[in-house]
Amino acid sequence: MISPVNKYFCSHLKIHVTRVAKYIKSKRPDIKLFIWHDMLSQLVNSGYNNITELIELIVPMIWTYVDDVKLWFDDGFWVKFSMFREVWVASSFKGSSGETTTMSYIAHHQRNQQTWLEAMYIASNRHKVNFAGIVITGWSRYDHMLSLCELLPSSIPSLAYALQTIVYGYIDYEKNITISTSLLGCDRMPLWEKSMQVTYITCSFPGHEMYEIMYQYDTLLRQYEETMSFVRLFITDIHLRQNYIHYKRSQECLQRLIYLEDQMIYFITAFQRVCVFFFTPDIGSEWLQTYFMRKFREVQYRINFIERRLKTQTSWPQRPLPNNTAFIFVKRRNITNLNLL
């Protein structure tokens, strides 16, 4: 049973969508008007009479970017959307794996394409849904206020595999070889999943420079995590606060950090050099500030701290450490005064 509030909302939504659709059709009767299915869900669930007029005006675009589409929509969903004259679906090749994902790994997006085909086959046979097309989407941000996610040039391999999946229905080993070598011109198969190994690749498709630099970023990120995991064992927050070090361990940390800093400086230069081929100047800067510069500054801060202490530390305080014996008090936030709406 639909609630009075939802009934009111559905009534006004139907009026608004109908007016807009009729106006556009009066100007351009030849074009299709798509609307995301989740914008229609309450109308569809409220009953057939509410959408009779809309069926003649709009085409629902059913979207999901999950690994297995078949599990996402049940039979009842397809029954309701079977009343439309045609239905389109939207898959993705990038920008749907997380708000701060930087690399379009093929496996997730390829599974999304393949299970969309399987779901469409089942729904068309079981519920007579008239599927008319697939839109392969590629998003750059989850919304306008959020960060850049996967960049387009480095996502071309994911797009290639998505298109080939739609053509053939699946990707086997032989097709994988053909796509990676003949179509993309790569010297090895692109990464299907995030690898824990050091990996490099060379390709020749348009945009390969960005794809190759993102491979380097993945490798550098693993190197950063390994180095900082080691450094944080011996240079903790209390060392930074109390301004002292373990002399021998700090020398070991410094050696690793200096090597990492050199690799990171090289990446910053190479990344920006590649970015100017494809983007306006702000994109490279935004991406680095979002994903890289905080890590780089942390590395530099610890290098500077260790170098300074190695030069000046001649003794260390006995325990208990000075200015470290008082209780730590944290003031609880008064959430009743926060206007969250």
Coordinates of C-alpha atoms in Angstrom, one line a residue:
M1 CA 0.0 0.0 0.0
I2 CA 1.5 3.3 -1.1
S3 CA 1.6 6.0 1.7
P4 CA -0.1 9.4 1.3
V5 CA 3.3 11.1 1.1
N6 CA 4.6 8.8 -1.6
K7 CA 1.3 9.1 -3.5
Y8 CA 1.7 12.9 -3.4
F9 CA 5.3 12.6 -4.6
C10 CA 4.4 10.2 -7.4
S11 CA 1.6 12.5 -8.6
H12 CA 3.9 15.5 -8.9
L13 CA 6.7 13.4 -10.4
K14 CA 4.5 12.1 -13.1
I15 CA 3.2 15.6 -13.9
H16 CA 6.7 17.0 -14.1
V17 CA 8.2 14.2 -16.2
T18 CA 5.2 14.2 -18.5
R19 CA 5.3 17.9 -19.1
V20 CA 9.1 17.9 -19.8
A21 CA 8.8 14.9 -22.1
K22 CA 5.9 16.4 -24.0
Y23 CA 7.7 19.7 -24.5
I24 CA 10.9 18.0 -25.8
K25 CA 8.9 15.7 -28.1
S26 CA 7.0 18.7 -29.5
K27 CA 10.4 20.2 -30.5
R28 CA 12.2 17.0 -31.4
P29 CA 9.7 14.1 -32.0
D30 CA 12.5 12.0 -33.5
I31 CA 14.6 11.5 -30.4
K32 CA 14.4 9.0 -27.6
L33 CA 13.9 10.3 -24.1
F34 CA 15.8 8.2 -21.5
I35 CA 15.2 8.2 -17.8
W36 CA 17.1 6.3 -15.1
H37 CA 14.9 3.4 -13.8
D38 CA 15.4 4.4 -10.2
M39 CA 13.8 7.8 -10.9
L40 CA 10.8 5.9 -12.1
S41 CA 10.7 3.1 -9.5
Q42 CA 8.0 4.7 -7.3
L43 CA 5.8 5.4 -10.2
V44 CA 6.2 1.9 -11.6
N45 CA 5.5 0.4 -8.2
S46 CA 2.4 2.6 -7.7
G47 CA 0.5 0.9 -10.5
Y48 CA 0.1 0.7 -14.3
N49 CA -2.5 3.6 -14.4
N50 CA 0.1 6.1 -13.2
I51 CA 2.5 5.5 -16.1
T52 CA 0.2 4.8 -19.1
E53 CA 0.9 8.2 -20.6
L54 CA 4.6 8.0 -19.8
I55 CA 5.0 4.7 -21.7
E56 CA 4.4 6.6 -24.9
L57 CA 7.0 9.3 -24.1
I58 CA 10.0 7.8 -22.3
V59 CA 12.4 4.9 -22.4
P60 CA 13.7 3.6 -19.0
M61 CA 17.4 3.1 -18.7
I62 CA 17.9 0.3 -16.2
W63 CA 21.4 0.5 -14.6
T64 CA 23.5 -1.4 -12.2
Y65 CA 27.3 -1.8 -12.2
V66 CA 27.5 -4.8 -9.9
D67 CA 29.5 -8.0 -10.6
D68 CA 26.4 -10.2 -11.1
V69 CA 23.4 -8.4 -12.5
K70 CA 21.2 -11.5 -12.4
L71 CA 21.2 -11.3 -8.6
W72 CA 20.3 -7.6 -8.5
F73 CA 16.9 -7.6 -10.1
D74 CA 14.1 -10.1 -9.3
D75 CA 11.3 -11.3 -11.4
G76 CA 8.9 -8.8 -10.0
F77 CA 11.1 -6.0 -11.2
W78 CA 11.2 -7.2 -14.8
V79 CA 7.4 -7.8 -14.8
K80 CA 6.9 -4.1 -14.0
F81 CA 9.2 -2.8 -16.6
S82 CA 8.0 -5.2 -19.3
M83 CA 5.0 -2.8 -19.8
F84 CA 7.3 -0.3 -21.6
R85 CA 7.6 -0.6 -25.4
E86 CA 11.4 -0.8 -25.1
V87 CA 14.0 -0.9 -22.4
W88 CA 17.7 0.0 -22.4
V89 CA 20.3 -1.0 -19.9
A90 CA 23.5 0.7 -18.6
S91 CA 26.7 -1.1 -17.7
S92 CA 30.0 0.5 -17.0
F93 CA 33.7 0.3 -18.0
K94 CA 35.0 2.8 -15.5
G95 CA 33.9 5.0 -12.6
S96 CA 31.8 2.5 -10.7
S97 CA 34.2 0.6 -8.5
G98 CA 34.5 3.2 -5.7
E99 CA 34.7 6.9 -5.3
T100 CA 38.5 7.0 -5.1
T101 CA 39.3 4.1 -7.4
T102 CA 42.2 5.0 -9.7
M103 CA 42.6 2.0 -12.0
S104 CA 39.9 0.3 -14.1
Y105 CA 40.6 -3.4 -13.5
I106 CA 39.1 -5.5 -16.2
A107 CA 37.5 -8.3 -14.2
H108 CA 34.8 -6.3 -12.4
H109 CA 33.6 -4.5 -15.5
Q110 CA 33.8 -7.5 -17.8
R111 CA 31.7 -9.5 -15.4
N112 CA 29.2 -6.6 -15.3
Q113 CA 28.9 -6.8 -19.1
Q114 CA 28.6 -10.5 -19.3
T115 CA 26.0 -10.9 -16.5
W116 CA 24.0 -8.0 -18.1
L117 CA 23.8 -10.1 -21.3
E118 CA 22.7 -13.1 -19.2
A119 CA 20.1 -11.1 -17.3
M120 CA 18.7 -9.6 -20.5
Y121 CA 18.4 -13.1 -22.0
I122 CA 16.5 -14.4 -19.0
A123 CA 14.2 -11.4 -18.7
S124 CA 13.4 -11.2 -22.4
N125 CA 12.4 -14.9 -22.5
R126 CA 10.7 -15.1 -19.2
H127 CA 9.0 -11.8 -19.0
K128 CA 9.0 -10.5 -22.6
V129 CA 11.0 -7.4 -21.8
N130 CA 11.9 -5.7 -25.1
F131 CA 15.6 -4.8 -24.7
A132 CA 16.6 -2.3 -27.4
G133 CA 20.2 -1.4 -26.5
I134 CA 23.1 -1.2 -24.0
V135 CA 24.9 1.9 -22.9
I136 CA 28.4 1.3 -21.6
T137 CA 28.9 4.2 -19.2
G138 CA 32.2 5.6 -18.0
W139 CA 32.1 8.0 -15.1
S140 CA 34.8 10.5 -14.0
R141 CA 33.2 11.4 -10.6
Y142 CA 30.5 9.9 -8.5
D143 CA 29.0 13.4 -8.4
H144 CA 30.2 16.9 -9.2
M145 CA 31.5 17.6 -5.7
L146 CA 33.6 14.4 -5.4
S147 CA 37.1 13.5 -6.5
L148 CA 38.2 12.3 -9.9
C149 CA 38.2 8.5 -10.1
E150 CA 39.5 6.5 -13.0
L151 CA 40.9 8.6 -15.9
L152 CA 39.6 7.8 -19.4
P153 CA 42.9 7.1 -21.3
S154 CA 43.9 4.5 -18.7
S155 CA 40.5 2.9 -18.9
I156 CA 40.6 2.1 -22.7
P157 CA 41.5 -1.5 -22.1
S158 CA 38.5 -1.9 -19.8
L159 CA 36.3 -0.4 -22.6
A160 CA 37.8 -2.7 -25.2
Y161 CA 37.0 -5.8 -23.1
A162 CA 33.5 -4.5 -22.4
L163 CA 32.8 -4.0 -26.1
Q164 CA 34.3 -7.4 -27.0
T165 CA 32.2 -9.1 -24.3
I166 CA 29.0 -7.6 -25.8
V167 CA 30.1 -8.8 -29.3
Y168 CA 31.0 -12.4 -28.3
G169 CA 29.0 -12.8 -25.0
Y170 CA 32.1 -14.0 -23.1
I171 CA 35.9 -13.7 -23.0
D172 CA 37.9 -16.9 -23.1
Y173 CA 41.7 -17.3 -23.0
E174 CA 42.1 -17.0 -26.8
K175 CA 40.0 -13.9 -27.0
N176 CA 41.9 -12.4 -24.1
I177 CA 45.2 -12.9 -26.0
T178 CA 43.7 -11.4 -29.2
I179 CA 42.3 -8.3 -27.4
S180 CA 45.5 -7.7 -25.4
T181 CA 48.0 -8.1 -28.2
S182 CA 46.2 -7.4 -31.5
L183 CA 43.6 -4.9 -30.4
L184 CA 45.5 -3.0 -27.6
G185 CA 49.1 -3.8 -28.7
C186 CA 50.2 -4.7 -25.2
D187 CA 53.2 -6.9 -24.5
R188 CA 51.3 -8.8 -21.9
M189 CA 47.7 -9.3 -20.7
P190 CA 46.3 -6.2 -18.9
L191 CA 45.5 -6.6 -15.2
W192 CA 42.2 -8.2 -14.5
E193 CA 42.5 -7.7 -10.8
K194 CA 44.8 -5.7 -8.5
S195 CA 48.1 -7.4 -8.4
M196 CA 50.4 -7.8 -5.4
Q197 CA 53.4 -8.2 -7.7
V198 CA 55.6 -5.5 -9.3
T199 CA 54.2 -5.2 -12.8
Y200 CA 54.9 -3.1 -15.9
I201 CA 53.3 -3.1 -19.3
T202 CA 53.9 -1.5 -22.7
C203 CA 51.0 -1.0 -25.2
S204 CA 50.3 1.0 -28.3
F205 CA 46.6 1.9 -28.2
P206 CA 45.6 5.6 -28.0
G207 CA 46.0 6.6 -24.4
H208 CA 48.6 3.9 -23.6
E209 CA 50.9 6.5 -22.0
M210 CA 48.4 7.1 -19.2
Y211 CA 47.7 3.4 -18.8
E212 CA 51.4 2.6 -18.4
I213 CA 51.9 5.4 -15.9
M214 CA 49.0 4.1 -13.8
Y215 CA 50.7 0.7 -13.8
Q216 CA 53.7 2.5 -12.3
Y217 CA 51.4 4.2 -9.8
D218 CA 50.1 0.8 -8.6
T219 CA 53.6 -0.5 -8.2
L220 CA 54.8 2.7 -6.4
L221 CA 51.8 2.6 -4.1
R222 CA 52.7 -0.9 -3.0
Q223 CA 56.3 0.3 -2.5
Y224 CA 55.0 3.2 -0.4
E225 CA 52.9 0.9 1.8
E226 CA 55.7 -1.5 2.3
T227 CA 58.2 1.2 3.2
M228 CA 55.9 3.2 5.5
S229 CA 54.8 0.0 7.3
F230 CA 58.5 -0.6 8.1
V231 CA 59.1 3.1 9.0
R232 CA 56.1 3.3 11.3
L233 CA 57.4 0.5 13.4
F234 CA 60.4 2.7 14.5
I235 CA 59.3 6.3 13.9
T236 CA 55.9 6.5 15.6
D237 CA 53.8 9.5 16.6
I238 CA 55.3 9.5 20.0
H239 CA 58.8 9.8 18.5
L240 CA 57.7 12.7 16.4
R241 CA 56.0 14.4 19.4
Q242 CA 58.8 13.8 21.9
N243 CA 61.5 14.6 19.2
Y244 CA 63.8 11.5 19.6
I245 CA 64.7 8.5 17.6
H246 CA 66.3 5.1 17.7
Y247 CA 69.6 5.9 16.0
K248 CA 70.3 2.6 14.2
R249 CA 66.7 1.9 13.2
S250 CA 66.2 5.4 12.0
Q251 CA 69.2 5.0 9.7
E252 CA 67.6 2.0 8.2
C253 CA 64.3 3.9 7.8
L254 CA 66.1 6.8 6.2
Q255 CA 67.7 4.7 3.5
R256 CA 64.4 3.3 2.5
L257 CA 62.6 6.6 2.6
I258 CA 65.2 8.4 0.4
Y259 CA 64.9 5.7 -2.3
L260 CA 61.1 6.0 -2.1
E261 CA 61.2 9.8 -2.3
D262 CA 63.3 9.6 -5.4
Q263 CA 60.8 7.2 -7.1
M264 CA 57.9 9.5 -6.0
I265 CA 59.5 12.6 -7.5
Y266 CA 60.1 10.8 -10.7
F267 CA 56.4 9.7 -10.8
I268 CA 55.2 13.3 -10.1
T269 CA 57.2 14.6 -13.1
A270 CA 56.2 11.7 -15.4
F271 CA 52.5 11.8 -14.5
Q272 CA 52.2 15.5 -15.2
R273 CA 54.1 15.2 -18.5
V274 CA 51.6 12.5 -19.6
C275 CA 48.6 14.4 -18.4
V276 CA 49.2 17.4 -20.7
F277 CA 48.7 15.1 -23.7
F278 CA 45.1 14.4 -22.7
F279 CA 43.8 17.0 -20.2
T280 CA 43.6 20.6 -19.2
P281 CA 46.3 21.6 -16.7
D282 CA 44.0 21.4 -13.7
I283 CA 43.4 17.6 -14.0
G284 CA 46.9 16.4 -13.3
S285 CA 47.2 18.8 -10.4
E286 CA 43.8 17.7 -8.9
W287 CA 44.6 14.0 -9.3
L288 CA 48.0 14.4 -7.6
Q289 CA 46.6 16.5 -4.7
T290 CA 43.8 13.9 -4.2
Y291 CA 45.8 10.7 -4.4
F292 CA 49.5 11.4 -4.1
M293 CA 50.8 14.5 -2.5
R294 CA 49.7 13.7 1.1
K295 CA 51.7 10.5 0.9
F296 CA 54.7 12.4 -0.6
R297 CA 54.6 15.0 2.1
E298 CA 54.5 12.3 4.8
V299 CA 57.7 10.7 3.3
Q300 CA 59.4 14.1 3.1
Y301 CA 58.4 15.0 6.7
R302 CA 59.9 11.8 8.1
I303 CA 63.1 12.1 6.1
N304 CA 63.5 15.7 7.4
F305 CA 62.8 14.6 10.9
I306 CA 65.2 11.7 10.9
E307 CA 68.0 13.7 9.2
R308 CA 67.6 16.5 11.8
R309 CA 67.6 14.1 14.8
L310 CA 70.6 12.2 13.4
K311 CA 72.6 15.4 13.4
T312 CA 71.5 16.8 16.7
Q313 CA 70.5 14.0 19.0
T314 CA 73.2 13.2 21.5
S315 CA 71.0 11.8 24.2
W316 CA 67.4 10.8 24.8
P317 CA 65.1 11.3 27.7
Q318 CA 64.6 8.8 30.4
R319 CA 61.2 7.4 31.0
P320 CA 58.6 8.5 31.9
L321 CA 58.9 10.8 29.0
P322 CA 58.6 14.5 29.7
N323 CA 55.2 16.1 29.2
N324 CA 53.7 12.7 28.7
T325 CA 52.3 11.8 32.2
A326 CA 49.0 13.6 32.2
F327 CA 45.7 12.0 31.3
I328 CA 44.4 12.6 27.8
F329 CA 41.0 14.3 27.8
V330 CA 38.8 14.5 24.8
K331 CA 35.8 16.7 24.7
R332 CA 32.7 15.2 23.3
R333 CA 31.0 17.0 20.5
N334 CA 27.6 18.5 21.2
I335 CA 25.7 17.0 18.2
T336 CA 22.4 18.6 19.2
N337 CA 23.7 22.0 18.1
L338 CA 24.8 20.7 14.6
N339 CA 22.5 21.6 11.7
L340 CA 23.0 18.6 9.5
L341 CA 20.2 19.4 7.0

